[in-house]
Amino acid sequence: RKEVEQDPGPFNVPEGATVAFNCTYSNSASQSFFWYRQDCRKEPKLLMSVYSSGNEDGRFTAQLNRASQYISLLIRDSKLSDSATYLCVVIFNAGNMLTFGGGTRLMVKP
Amino acid sequence: DTGVSQDPRHKITKRGQNVTFRCDPISEHNRLYWYRQTLGQGPEFLTYFQNEAQLEKSRLLSDRFSAERPKGSFSTLEIQRTEQGDSAMYLCASSLISRTSSYGYTFGSGTRLTVV
């Protein structure tokens, strides 16, 4: 079983739609949680951190459920520019190494 | 340049050849990480340094892979006797770690390796 699992998609949605991605992680001792965005053939870039209390940044909302070991990302009012791969990322240990899920591909269509 | 730099951006090599990639981290960052990403997968951690000390190398994929950071600044990743399965994007990242916090985890643009 992978340490961080995501539905690979692709999710094909029209502009303006709301889309949600889910992620599960296996290590209950996980310390930190993030969503990264990766455009085709580019490096991953931090989208947002994920906290137990949930957090929102504009159209993006991230939530963490430690009991279920589950992380989510909600994107409202999708834009064409949101088309990318969204990577769920967990830090398990003090080494601060990032453990990535396989990514979920989003394609927003006009 | 305030970002993480990687060189070369692209490398095509014949199977069996050795390759070396370079990473220049953000200058004030004390930690440097190497990851590998194959097509359709998320990045996979390989190794990391704190200053010049390599603190984790058990995730290096085989003994053909080695990394150095001799003066605690730039780092190199070498793959000996390359195989077609080594074709991937090799990503470097750096961050600043203090006793209490971590700052500025930043990736470079990567080196794309193709083994033919």
mmCIF file with all atom_site columns, C-alpha atoms in Angstrom:
data_model
loop_
_atom_site.group_PDB
_atom_site.id
_atom_site.type_symbol
_atom_site.label_atom_id
_atom_site.label_alt_id
_atom_site.label_comp_id
_atom_site.label_asym_id
_atom_site.label_entity_id
_atom_site.label_seq_id
_atom_site.pdbx_PDB_ins_code
_atom_site.Cartn_x
_atom_site.Cartn_y
_atom_site.Cartn_z
_atom_site.occupancy
_atom_site.B_iso_or_equiv
_atom_site.pdbx_formal_charge
_atom_site.auth_seq_id
_atom_site.auth_comp_id
_atom_site.auth_asym_id
_atom_site.auth_atom_id
_atom_site.pdbx_PDB_model_num
ATOM 1   C CA . ARG A 1 1   ? 0.000   0.000  0.000   1.00 0.00 ? 1   ARG A CA 1
ATOM 2   C CA . LYS A 1 2   ? 1.353   3.446  -0.888  1.00 0.00 ? 2   LYS A CA 1
ATOM 3   C CA . GLU A 1 3   ? 1.999   5.842  1.975   1.00 0.00 ? 3   GLU A CA 1
ATOM 4   C CA . VAL A 1 4   ? -0.095  8.578  0.342   1.00 0.00 ? 4   VAL A CA 1
ATOM 5   C CA . GLU A 1 5   ? -2.878  7.658  -2.070  1.00 0.00 ? 5   GLU A CA 1
ATOM 6   C CA . GLN A 1 6   ? -4.847  9.795  -4.481  1.00 0.00 ? 6   GLN A CA 1
ATOM 7   C CA . ASP A 1 7   ? -7.302  9.168  -7.298  1.00 0.00 ? 7   ASP A CA 1
ATOM 8   C CA . PRO A 1 8   ? -5.220  9.883  -10.426 1.00 0.00 ? 8   PRO A CA 1
ATOM 9   C CA . GLY A 1 9   ? -8.215  11.220 -12.376 1.00 0.00 ? 9   GLY A CA 1
ATOM 10  C CA . PRO A 1 10  ? -8.359  12.960 -14.766 1.00 0.00 ? 10  PRO A CA 1
ATOM 11  C CA . PHE A 1 11  ? -11.173 15.127 -13.522 1.00 0.00 ? 11  PHE A CA 1
ATOM 12  C CA . ASN A 1 12  ? -12.673 16.943 -16.519 1.00 0.00 ? 12  ASN A CA 1
ATOM 13  C CA . VAL A 1 13  ? -14.850 19.827 -15.368 1.00 0.00 ? 13  VAL A CA 1
ATOM 14  C CA . PRO A 1 14  ? -16.377 22.903 -17.030 1.00 0.00 ? 14  PRO A CA 1
ATOM 15  C CA . GLU A 1 15  ? -15.301 26.398 -16.057 1.00 0.00 ? 15  GLU A CA 1
ATOM 16  C CA . GLY A 1 16  ? -17.108 27.571 -12.957 1.00 0.00 ? 16  GLY A CA 1
ATOM 17  C CA . ALA A 1 17  ? -17.589 24.099 -11.528 1.00 0.00 ? 17  ALA A CA 1
ATOM 18  C CA . THR A 1 18  ? -16.687 23.044 -8.012  1.00 0.00 ? 18  THR A CA 1
ATOM 19  C CA . VAL A 1 19  ? -14.356 20.068 -7.773  1.00 0.00 ? 19  VAL A CA 1
ATOM 20  C CA . ALA A 1 20  ? -13.045 18.132 -4.796  1.00 0.00 ? 20  ALA A CA 1
ATOM 21  C CA . PHE A 1 21  ? -9.975  15.933 -4.464  1.00 0.00 ? 21  PHE A CA 1
ATOM 22  C CA . ASN A 1 22  ? -9.303  13.444 -1.716  1.00 0.00 ? 22  ASN A CA 1
ATOM 23  C CA . CYS A 1 23  ? -6.174  11.882 -0.334  1.00 0.00 ? 23  CYS A CA 1
ATOM 24  C CA . THR A 1 24  ? -5.494  9.249  2.315   1.00 0.00 ? 24  THR A CA 1
ATOM 25  C CA . TYR A 1 25  ? -2.258  8.616  4.183   1.00 0.00 ? 25  TYR A CA 1
ATOM 26  C CA . SER A 1 26  ? -1.120  5.523  6.019   1.00 0.00 ? 26  SER A CA 1
ATOM 27  C CA . ASN A 1 27  ? 1.135   6.804  8.801   1.00 0.00 ? 27  ASN A CA 1
ATOM 28  C CA . SER A 1 28  ? -0.861  7.968  11.796  1.00 0.00 ? 28  SER A CA 1
ATOM 29  C CA . ALA A 1 29  ? 2.214   9.769  13.149  1.00 0.00 ? 29  ALA A CA 1
ATOM 30  C CA . SER A 1 30  ? 2.252   12.149 10.183  1.00 0.00 ? 30  SER A CA 1
ATOM 31  C CA . GLN A 1 31  ? 3.087   15.683 11.212  1.00 0.00 ? 31  GLN A CA 1
ATOM 32  C CA . SER A 1 32  ? 2.443   18.093 8.369   1.00 0.00 ? 32  SER A CA 1
ATOM 33  C CA . PHE A 1 33  ? 0.208   18.145 5.331   1.00 0.00 ? 33  PHE A CA 1
ATOM 34  C CA . PHE A 1 34  ? 0.194   20.113 2.106   1.00 0.00 ? 34  PHE A CA 1
ATOM 35  C CA . TRP A 1 35  ? -1.293  20.403 -1.339  1.00 0.00 ? 35  TRP A CA 1
ATOM 36  C CA . TYR A 1 36  ? 1.137   21.124 -4.166  1.00 0.00 ? 36  TYR A CA 1
ATOM 37  C CA . ARG A 1 37  ? 0.310   22.047 -7.735  1.00 0.00 ? 37  ARG A CA 1
ATOM 38  C CA . GLN A 1 38  ? 2.383   20.819 -10.658 1.00 0.00 ? 38  GLN A CA 1
ATOM 39  C CA . ASP A 1 39  ? 2.024   22.071 -14.209 1.00 0.00 ? 39  ASP A CA 1
ATOM 40  C CA . CYS A 1 40  ? 3.075   19.869 -17.096 1.00 0.00 ? 40  CYS A CA 1
ATOM 41  C CA . ARG A 1 41  ? 6.860   19.387 -17.183 1.00 0.00 ? 41  ARG A CA 1
ATOM 42  C CA . LYS A 1 42  ? 7.384   21.878 -14.352 1.00 0.00 ? 42  LYS A CA 1
ATOM 43  C CA . GLU A 1 43  ? 8.425   21.538 -10.729 1.00 0.00 ? 43  GLU A CA 1
ATOM 44  C CA . PRO A 1 44  ? 5.844   21.161 -7.932  1.00 0.00 ? 44  PRO A CA 1
ATOM 45  C CA . LYS A 1 45  ? 4.847   24.377 -6.201  1.00 0.00 ? 45  LYS A CA 1
ATOM 46  C CA . LEU A 1 46  ? 3.205   24.764 -2.819  1.00 0.00 ? 46  LEU A CA 1
ATOM 47  C CA . LEU A 1 47  ? -0.489  25.533 -3.128  1.00 0.00 ? 47  LEU A CA 1
ATOM 48  C CA . MET A 1 48  ? -1.408  25.514 0.543   1.00 0.00 ? 48  MET A CA 1
ATOM 49  C CA . SER A 1 49  ? -0.723  23.920 3.889   1.00 0.00 ? 49  SER A CA 1
ATOM 50  C CA . VAL A 1 50  ? -3.474  21.851 5.500   1.00 0.00 ? 50  VAL A CA 1
ATOM 51  C CA . TYR A 1 51  ? -4.462  22.244 9.147   1.00 0.00 ? 51  TYR A CA 1
ATOM 52  C CA . SER A 1 52  ? -6.789  20.300 11.395  1.00 0.00 ? 52  SER A CA 1
ATOM 53  C CA . SER A 1 53  ? -9.006  23.351 11.691  1.00 0.00 ? 53  SER A CA 1
ATOM 54  C CA . GLY A 1 54  ? -9.248  23.594 7.913   1.00 0.00 ? 54  GLY A CA 1
ATOM 55  C CA . ASN A 1 55  ? -8.019  26.534 5.901   1.00 0.00 ? 55  ASN A CA 1
ATOM 56  C CA . GLU A 1 56  ? -9.164  28.589 2.971   1.00 0.00 ? 56  GLU A CA 1
ATOM 57  C CA . ASP A 1 57  ? -7.269  30.636 0.419   1.00 0.00 ? 57  ASP A CA 1
ATOM 58  C CA . GLY A 1 58  ? -9.583  32.347 -2.018  1.00 0.00 ? 58  GLY A CA 1
ATOM 59  C CA . ARG A 1 59  ? -11.309 29.677 -4.092  1.00 0.00 ? 59  ARG A CA 1
ATOM 60  C CA . PHE A 1 60  ? -9.342  26.869 -2.447  1.00 0.00 ? 60  PHE A CA 1
ATOM 61  C CA . THR A 1 61  ? -10.288 25.105 0.784   1.00 0.00 ? 61  THR A CA 1
ATOM 62  C CA . ALA A 1 62  ? -8.243  22.354 2.391   1.00 0.00 ? 62  ALA A CA 1
ATOM 63  C CA . GLN A 1 63  ? -9.293  20.106 5.241   1.00 0.00 ? 63  GLN A CA 1
ATOM 64  C CA . LEU A 1 64  ? -7.618  17.455 7.351   1.00 0.00 ? 64  LEU A CA 1
ATOM 65  C CA . ASN A 1 65  ? -9.274  14.619 9.233   1.00 0.00 ? 65  ASN A CA 1
ATOM 66  C CA . ARG A 1 66  ? -6.603  13.033 11.427  1.00 0.00 ? 66  ARG A CA 1
ATOM 67  C CA . ALA A 1 67  ? -8.928  10.337 12.777  1.00 0.00 ? 67  ALA A CA 1
ATOM 68  C CA . SER A 1 68  ? -9.664  9.078  9.264   1.00 0.00 ? 68  SER A CA 1
ATOM 69  C CA . GLN A 1 69  ? -6.196  9.977  7.916   1.00 0.00 ? 69  GLN A CA 1
ATOM 70  C CA . TYR A 1 70  ? -7.828  11.874 5.116   1.00 0.00 ? 70  TYR A CA 1
ATOM 71  C CA . ILE A 1 71  ? -7.053  15.184 3.414   1.00 0.00 ? 71  ILE A CA 1
ATOM 72  C CA . SER A 1 72  ? -9.231  17.065 0.954   1.00 0.00 ? 72  SER A CA 1
ATOM 73  C CA . LEU A 1 73  ? -8.965  19.991 -1.427  1.00 0.00 ? 73  LEU A CA 1
ATOM 74  C CA . LEU A 1 74  ? -11.990 21.864 -2.740  1.00 0.00 ? 74  LEU A CA 1
ATOM 75  C CA . ILE A 1 75  ? -11.734 24.236 -5.669  1.00 0.00 ? 75  ILE A CA 1
ATOM 76  C CA . ARG A 1 76  ? -14.693 26.527 -6.272  1.00 0.00 ? 76  ARG A CA 1
ATOM 77  C CA . ASP A 1 77  ? -15.474 28.430 -9.468  1.00 0.00 ? 77  ASP A CA 1
ATOM 78  C CA . SER A 1 78  ? -12.848 26.547 -11.494 1.00 0.00 ? 78  SER A CA 1
ATOM 79  C CA . LYS A 1 79  ? -10.769 28.543 -13.972 1.00 0.00 ? 79  LYS A CA 1
ATOM 80  C CA . LEU A 1 80  ? -9.016  27.305 -17.091 1.00 0.00 ? 80  LEU A CA 1
ATOM 81  C CA . SER A 1 81  ? -5.754  28.171 -15.341 1.00 0.00 ? 81  SER A CA 1
ATOM 82  C CA . ASP A 1 82  ? -6.521  25.667 -12.576 1.00 0.00 ? 82  ASP A CA 1
ATOM 83  C CA . SER A 1 83  ? -5.754  22.837 -15.026 1.00 0.00 ? 83  SER A CA 1
ATOM 84  C CA . ALA A 1 84  ? -2.790  21.027 -13.494 1.00 0.00 ? 84  ALA A CA 1
ATOM 85  C CA . THR A 1 85  ? -1.874  18.028 -11.367 1.00 0.00 ? 85  THR A CA 1
ATOM 86  C CA . TYR A 1 86  ? -2.588  18.396 -7.661  1.00 0.00 ? 86  TYR A CA 1
ATOM 87  C CA . LEU A 1 87  ? -0.243  16.517 -5.357  1.00 0.00 ? 87  LEU A CA 1
ATOM 88  C CA . CYS A 1 88  ? -1.114  15.557 -1.797  1.00 0.00 ? 88  CYS A CA 1
ATOM 89  C CA . VAL A 1 89  ? 1.992   15.730 0.392   1.00 0.00 ? 89  VAL A CA 1
ATOM 90  C CA . VAL A 1 90  ? 2.703   14.497 3.915   1.00 0.00 ? 90  VAL A CA 1
ATOM 91  C CA . ILE A 1 91  ? 5.693   14.829 6.222   1.00 0.00 ? 91  ILE A CA 1
ATOM 92  C CA . PHE A 1 92  ? 6.133   11.768 8.417   1.00 0.00 ? 92  PHE A CA 1
ATOM 93  C CA . ASN A 1 93  ? 9.302   12.525 10.288  1.00 0.00 ? 93  ASN A CA 1
ATOM 94  C CA . ALA A 1 94  ? 11.811  15.041 11.549  1.00 0.00 ? 94  ALA A CA 1
ATOM 95  C CA . GLY A 1 95  ? 13.877  14.761 8.395   1.00 0.00 ? 95  GLY A CA 1
ATOM 96  C CA . ASN A 1 96  ? 11.275  16.937 6.718   1.00 0.00 ? 96  ASN A CA 1
ATOM 97  C CA . MET A 1 97  ? 11.241  14.742 3.644   1.00 0.00 ? 97  MET A CA 1
ATOM 98  C CA . LEU A 1 98  ? 8.080   15.180 1.618   1.00 0.00 ? 98  LEU A CA 1
ATOM 99  C CA . THR A 1 99  ? 6.083   12.062 0.777   1.00 0.00 ? 99  THR A CA 1
ATOM 100 C CA . PHE A 1 100 ? 3.957   12.671 -2.292  1.00 0.00 ? 100 PHE A CA 1
ATOM 101 C CA . GLY A 1 101 ? 0.831   11.006 -3.531  1.00 0.00 ? 101 GLY A CA 1
ATOM 102 C CA . GLY A 1 102 ? 0.683   10.107 -7.188  1.00 0.00 ? 102 GLY A CA 1
ATOM 103 C CA . GLY A 1 103 ? -1.249  13.266 -8.032  1.00 0.00 ? 103 GLY A CA 1
ATOM 104 C CA . THR A 1 104 ? -4.719  14.019 -9.344  1.00 0.00 ? 104 THR A CA 1
ATOM 105 C CA . ARG A 1 105 ? -4.979  15.553 -12.763 1.00 0.00 ? 105 ARG A CA 1
ATOM 106 C CA . LEU A 1 106 ? -7.533  18.314 -13.278 1.00 0.00 ? 106 LEU A CA 1
ATOM 107 C CA . MET A 1 107 ? -8.614  19.598 -16.667 1.00 0.00 ? 107 MET A CA 1
ATOM 108 C CA . VAL A 1 108 ? -10.932 22.602 -16.727 1.00 0.00 ? 108 VAL A CA 1
ATOM 109 C CA . LYS A 1 109 ? -12.691 23.085 -20.055 1.00 0.00 ? 109 LYS A CA 1
ATOM 110 C CA . PRO A 1 110 ? -14.371 26.184 -21.489 1.00 0.00 ? 110 PRO A CA 1
ATOM 111 C CA . ASP B 2 1   ? 19.272  34.404 -8.539  1.00 0.00 ? 1   ASP B CA 1
ATOM 112 C CA . THR B 2 2   ? 17.109  33.699 -5.519  1.00 0.00 ? 2   THR B CA 1
ATOM 113 C CA . GLY B 2 3   ? 15.772  30.285 -6.535  1.00 0.00 ? 3   GLY B CA 1
ATOM 114 C CA . VAL B 2 4   ? 17.050  26.709 -6.632  1.00 0.00 ? 4   VAL B CA 1
ATOM 115 C CA . SER B 2 5   ? 19.068  26.111 -9.795  1.00 0.00 ? 5   SER B CA 1
ATOM 116 C CA . GLN B 2 6   ? 19.604  22.770 -11.456 1.00 0.00 ? 6   GLN B CA 1
ATOM 117 C CA . ASP B 2 7   ? 21.936  21.942 -14.291 1.00 0.00 ? 7   ASP B CA 1
ATOM 118 C CA . PRO B 2 8   ? 21.543  20.627 -16.908 1.00 0.00 ? 8   PRO B CA 1
ATOM 119 C CA . ARG B 2 9   ? 17.827  21.034 -17.659 1.00 0.00 ? 9   ARG B CA 1
ATOM 120 C CA . HIS B 2 10  ? 17.893  18.074 -20.006 1.00 0.00 ? 10  HIS B CA 1
ATOM 121 C CA . LYS B 2 11  ? 20.312  15.179 -20.421 1.00 0.00 ? 11  LYS B CA 1
ATOM 122 C CA . ILE B 2 12  ? 20.209  12.411 -23.002 1.00 0.00 ? 12  ILE B CA 1
ATOM 123 C CA . THR B 2 13  ? 22.659  9.601  -22.426 1.00 0.00 ? 13  THR B CA 1
ATOM 124 C CA . LYS B 2 14  ? 23.340  6.129  -23.714 1.00 0.00 ? 14  LYS B CA 1
ATOM 125 C CA . ARG B 2 15  ? 22.680  3.164  -21.485 1.00 0.00 ? 15  ARG B CA 1
ATOM 126 C CA . GLY B 2 16  ? 25.743  2.293  -19.427 1.00 0.00 ? 16  GLY B CA 1
ATOM 127 C CA . GLN B 2 17  ? 27.122  5.823  -19.272 1.00 0.00 ? 17  GLN B CA 1
ATOM 128 C CA . ASN B 2 18  ? 27.573  7.779  -16.040 1.00 0.00 ? 18  ASN B CA 1
ATOM 129 C CA . VAL B 2 19  ? 25.751  11.070 -15.527 1.00 0.00 ? 19  VAL B CA 1
ATOM 130 C CA . THR B 2 20  ? 26.094  13.816 -12.935 1.00 0.00 ? 20  THR B CA 1
ATOM 131 C CA . PHE B 2 21  ? 23.577  16.514 -12.103 1.00 0.00 ? 21  PHE B CA 1
ATOM 132 C CA . ARG B 2 22  ? 24.191  19.679 -10.142 1.00 0.00 ? 22  ARG B CA 1
ATOM 133 C CA . CYS B 2 23  ? 21.929  21.572 -7.755  1.00 0.00 ? 23  CYS B CA 1
ATOM 134 C CA . ASP B 2 24  ? 22.567  25.047 -6.324  1.00 0.00 ? 24  ASP B CA 1
ATOM 135 C CA . PRO B 2 25  ? 20.198  25.692 -3.422  1.00 0.00 ? 25  PRO B CA 1
ATOM 136 C CA . ILE B 2 26  ? 18.984  29.014 -2.108  1.00 0.00 ? 26  ILE B CA 1
ATOM 137 C CA . SER B 2 27  ? 22.094  30.387 -0.433  1.00 0.00 ? 27  SER B CA 1
ATOM 138 C CA . GLU B 2 28  ? 20.788  30.725 3.113   1.00 0.00 ? 28  GLU B CA 1
ATOM 139 C CA . HIS B 2 29  ? 19.142  27.293 3.108   1.00 0.00 ? 29  HIS B CA 1
ATOM 140 C CA . ASN B 2 30  ? 20.880  24.583 5.136   1.00 0.00 ? 30  ASN B CA 1
ATOM 141 C CA . ARG B 2 31  ? 18.932  21.566 3.887   1.00 0.00 ? 31  ARG B CA 1
ATOM 142 C CA . LEU B 2 32  ? 19.076  20.125 0.389   1.00 0.00 ? 32  LEU B CA 1
ATOM 143 C CA . TYR B 2 33  ? 16.919  17.263 -0.921  1.00 0.00 ? 33  TYR B CA 1
ATOM 144 C CA . TRP B 2 34  ? 16.929  15.125 -4.045  1.00 0.00 ? 34  TRP B CA 1
ATOM 145 C CA . TYR B 2 35  ? 13.761  13.572 -5.487  1.00 0.00 ? 35  TYR B CA 1
ATOM 146 C CA . ARG B 2 36  ? 12.997  11.547 -8.594  1.00 0.00 ? 36  ARG B CA 1
ATOM 147 C CA . GLN B 2 37  ? 9.770   11.759 -10.548 1.00 0.00 ? 37  GLN B CA 1
ATOM 148 C CA . THR B 2 38  ? 8.743   9.282  -13.226 1.00 0.00 ? 38  THR B CA 1
ATOM 149 C CA . LEU B 2 39  ? 5.948   9.915  -15.693 1.00 0.00 ? 39  LEU B CA 1
ATOM 150 C CA . GLY B 2 40  ? 2.510   9.909  -14.101 1.00 0.00 ? 40  GLY B CA 1
ATOM 151 C CA . GLN B 2 41  ? 3.826   9.563  -10.558 1.00 0.00 ? 41  GLN B CA 1
ATOM 152 C CA . GLY B 2 42  ? 4.500   11.948 -7.711  1.00 0.00 ? 42  GLY B CA 1
ATOM 153 C CA . PRO B 2 43  ? 8.088   12.792 -6.764  1.00 0.00 ? 43  PRO B CA 1
ATOM 154 C CA . GLU B 2 44  ? 9.902   10.147 -4.741  1.00 0.00 ? 44  GLU B CA 1
ATOM 155 C CA . PHE B 2 45  ? 12.434  11.112 -2.044  1.00 0.00 ? 45  PHE B CA 1
ATOM 156 C CA . LEU B 2 46  ? 16.014  9.931  -2.616  1.00 0.00 ? 46  LEU B CA 1
ATOM 157 C CA . THR B 2 47  ? 18.345  11.605 -0.116  1.00 0.00 ? 47  THR B CA 1
ATOM 158 C CA . TYR B 2 48  ? 18.995  14.796 1.835   1.00 0.00 ? 48  TYR B CA 1
ATOM 159 C CA . PHE B 2 49  ? 21.784  16.846 3.366   1.00 0.00 ? 49  PHE B CA 1
ATOM 160 C CA . GLN B 2 50  ? 21.944  19.203 6.284   1.00 0.00 ? 50  GLN B CA 1
ATOM 161 C CA . ASN B 2 51  ? 24.863  21.441 5.459   1.00 0.00 ? 51  ASN B CA 1
ATOM 162 C CA . GLU B 2 52  ? 27.517  18.980 4.213   1.00 0.00 ? 52  GLU B CA 1
ATOM 163 C CA . ALA B 2 53  ? 26.231  15.951 6.149   1.00 0.00 ? 53  ALA B CA 1
ATOM 164 C CA . GLN B 2 54  ? 24.164  13.389 4.266   1.00 0.00 ? 54  GLN B CA 1
ATOM 165 C CA . LEU B 2 55  ? 21.586  12.437 6.891   1.00 0.00 ? 55  LEU B CA 1
ATOM 166 C CA . GLU B 2 56  ? 19.468  9.982  4.938   1.00 0.00 ? 56  GLU B CA 1
ATOM 167 C CA . LYS B 2 57  ? 20.532  7.879  1.986   1.00 0.00 ? 57  LYS B CA 1
ATOM 168 C CA . SER B 2 58  ? 18.684  4.605  2.461   1.00 0.00 ? 58  SER B CA 1
ATOM 169 C CA . ARG B 2 59  ? 16.125  5.668  -0.141  1.00 0.00 ? 59  ARG B CA 1
ATOM 170 C CA . LEU B 2 60  ? 18.685  5.947  -2.914  1.00 0.00 ? 60  LEU B CA 1
ATOM 171 C CA . LEU B 2 61  ? 17.410  3.517  -5.518  1.00 0.00 ? 61  LEU B CA 1
ATOM 172 C CA . SER B 2 62  ? 20.542  1.395  -5.848  1.00 0.00 ? 62  SER B CA 1
ATOM 173 C CA . ASP B 2 63  ? 24.272  1.564  -5.253  1.00 0.00 ? 63  ASP B CA 1
ATOM 174 C CA . ARG B 2 64  ? 24.583  3.139  -8.701  1.00 0.00 ? 64  ARG B CA 1
ATOM 175 C CA . PHE B 2 65  ? 23.166  6.339  -7.192  1.00 0.00 ? 65  PHE B CA 1
ATOM 176 C CA . SER B 2 66  ? 25.284  8.619  -5.043  1.00 0.00 ? 66  SER B CA 1
ATOM 177 C CA . ALA B 2 67  ? 25.108  12.231 -3.912  1.00 0.00 ? 67  ALA B CA 1
ATOM 178 C CA . GLU B 2 68  ? 27.558  14.696 -2.457  1.00 0.00 ? 68  GLU B CA 1
ATOM 179 C CA . ARG B 2 69  ? 27.468  18.154 -0.947  1.00 0.00 ? 69  ARG B CA 1
ATOM 180 C CA . PRO B 2 70  ? 31.147  18.677 -0.188  1.00 0.00 ? 70  PRO B CA 1
ATOM 181 C CA . LYS B 2 71  ? 31.121  22.219 1.148   1.00 0.00 ? 71  LYS B CA 1
ATOM 182 C CA . GLY B 2 72  ? 27.547  22.480 2.277   1.00 0.00 ? 72  GLY B CA 1
ATOM 183 C CA . SER B 2 73  ? 26.581  24.601 -0.704  1.00 0.00 ? 73  SER B CA 1
ATOM 184 C CA . PHE B 2 74  ? 25.876  22.991 -4.100  1.00 0.00 ? 74  PHE B CA 1
ATOM 185 C CA . SER B 2 75  ? 25.193  19.273 -4.433  1.00 0.00 ? 75  SER B CA 1
ATOM 186 C CA . THR B 2 76  ? 25.741  16.686 -7.139  1.00 0.00 ? 76  THR B CA 1
ATOM 187 C CA . LEU B 2 77  ? 23.788  13.528 -7.866  1.00 0.00 ? 77  LEU B CA 1
ATOM 188 C CA . GLU B 2 78  ? 25.595  10.858 -9.866  1.00 0.00 ? 78  GLU B CA 1
ATOM 189 C CA . ILE B 2 79  ? 24.113  7.823  -11.559 1.00 0.00 ? 79  ILE B CA 1
ATOM 190 C CA . GLN B 2 80  ? 26.617  5.227  -12.700 1.00 0.00 ? 80  GLN B CA 1
ATOM 191 C CA . ARG B 2 81  ? 25.986  2.703  -15.477 1.00 0.00 ? 81  ARG B CA 1
ATOM 192 C CA . THR B 2 82  ? 22.659  4.243  -16.395 1.00 0.00 ? 82  THR B CA 1
ATOM 193 C CA . GLU B 2 83  ? 19.720  2.020  -17.300 1.00 0.00 ? 83  GLU B CA 1
ATOM 194 C CA . GLN B 2 84  ? 16.593  2.868  -19.285 1.00 0.00 ? 84  GLN B CA 1
ATOM 195 C CA . GLY B 2 85  ? 14.587  2.715  -16.057 1.00 0.00 ? 85  GLY B CA 1
ATOM 196 C CA . ASP B 2 86  ? 16.587  5.684  -14.760 1.00 0.00 ? 86  ASP B CA 1
ATOM 197 C CA . SER B 2 87  ? 14.810  7.944  -17.245 1.00 0.00 ? 87  SER B CA 1
ATOM 198 C CA . ALA B 2 88  ? 12.952  10.453 -15.085 1.00 0.00 ? 88  ALA B CA 1
ATOM 199 C CA . MET B 2 89  ? 12.904  14.014 -13.809 1.00 0.00 ? 89  MET B CA 1
ATOM 200 C CA . TYR B 2 90  ? 15.407  14.557 -10.995 1.00 0.00 ? 90  TYR B CA 1
ATOM 201 C CA . LEU B 2 91  ? 14.291  17.349 -8.687  1.00 0.00 ? 91  LEU B CA 1
ATOM 202 C CA . CYS B 2 92  ? 16.318  19.202 -6.094  1.00 0.00 ? 92  CYS B CA 1
ATOM 203 C CA . ALA B 2 93  ? 14.787  21.201 -3.254  1.00 0.00 ? 93  ALA B CA 1
ATOM 204 C CA . SER B 2 94  ? 16.159  23.253 -0.403  1.00 0.00 ? 94  SER B CA 1
ATOM 205 C CA . SER B 2 95  ? 14.841  24.613 2.869   1.00 0.00 ? 95  SER B CA 1
ATOM 206 C CA . LEU B 2 96  ? 15.965  26.380 6.022   1.00 0.00 ? 96  LEU B CA 1
ATOM 207 C CA . ILE B 2 97  ? 15.600  24.363 9.195   1.00 0.00 ? 97  ILE B CA 1
ATOM 208 C CA . SER B 2 98  ? 15.946  25.879 12.640  1.00 0.00 ? 98  SER B CA 1
ATOM 209 C CA . ARG B 2 99  ? 15.398  24.208 15.990  1.00 0.00 ? 99  ARG B CA 1
ATOM 210 C CA . THR B 2 100 ? 11.740  25.054 15.907  1.00 0.00 ? 100 THR B CA 1
ATOM 211 C CA . SER B 2 101 ? 10.669  25.634 12.326  1.00 0.00 ? 101 SER B CA 1
ATOM 212 C CA . SER B 2 102 ? 11.106  24.911 8.679   1.00 0.00 ? 102 SER B CA 1
ATOM 213 C CA . TYR B 2 103 ? 11.011  27.632 6.045   1.00 0.00 ? 103 TYR B CA 1
ATOM 214 C CA . GLY B 2 104 ? 10.850  28.051 2.363   1.00 0.00 ? 104 GLY B CA 1
ATOM 215 C CA . TYR B 2 105 ? 10.810  24.517 0.932   1.00 0.00 ? 105 TYR B CA 1
ATOM 216 C CA . THR B 2 106 ? 11.558  25.324 -2.712  1.00 0.00 ? 106 THR B CA 1
ATOM 217 C CA . PHE B 2 107 ? 12.058  23.072 -5.711  1.00 0.00 ? 107 PHE B CA 1
ATOM 218 C CA . GLY B 2 108 ? 14.324  23.650 -8.672  1.00 0.00 ? 108 GLY B CA 1
ATOM 219 C CA . SER B 2 109 ? 13.100  23.189 -12.226 1.00 0.00 ? 109 SER B CA 1
ATOM 220 C CA . GLY B 2 110 ? 14.578  19.713 -12.388 1.00 0.00 ? 110 GLY B CA 1
ATOM 221 C CA . THR B 2 111 ? 16.889  17.786 -14.696 1.00 0.00 ? 111 THR B CA 1
ATOM 222 C CA . ARG B 2 112 ? 15.087  15.562 -17.175 1.00 0.00 ? 112 ARG B CA 1
ATOM 223 C CA . LEU B 2 113 ? 17.147  12.451 -17.920 1.00 0.00 ? 113 LEU B CA 1
ATOM 224 C CA . THR B 2 114 ? 16.512  10.259 -20.927 1.00 0.00 ? 114 THR B CA 1
ATOM 225 C CA . VAL B 2 115 ? 18.497  7.039  -21.217 1.00 0.00 ? 115 VAL B CA 1
ATOM 226 C CA . VAL B 2 116 ? 18.507  5.577  -24.726 1.00 0.00 ? 116 VAL B CA 1
#
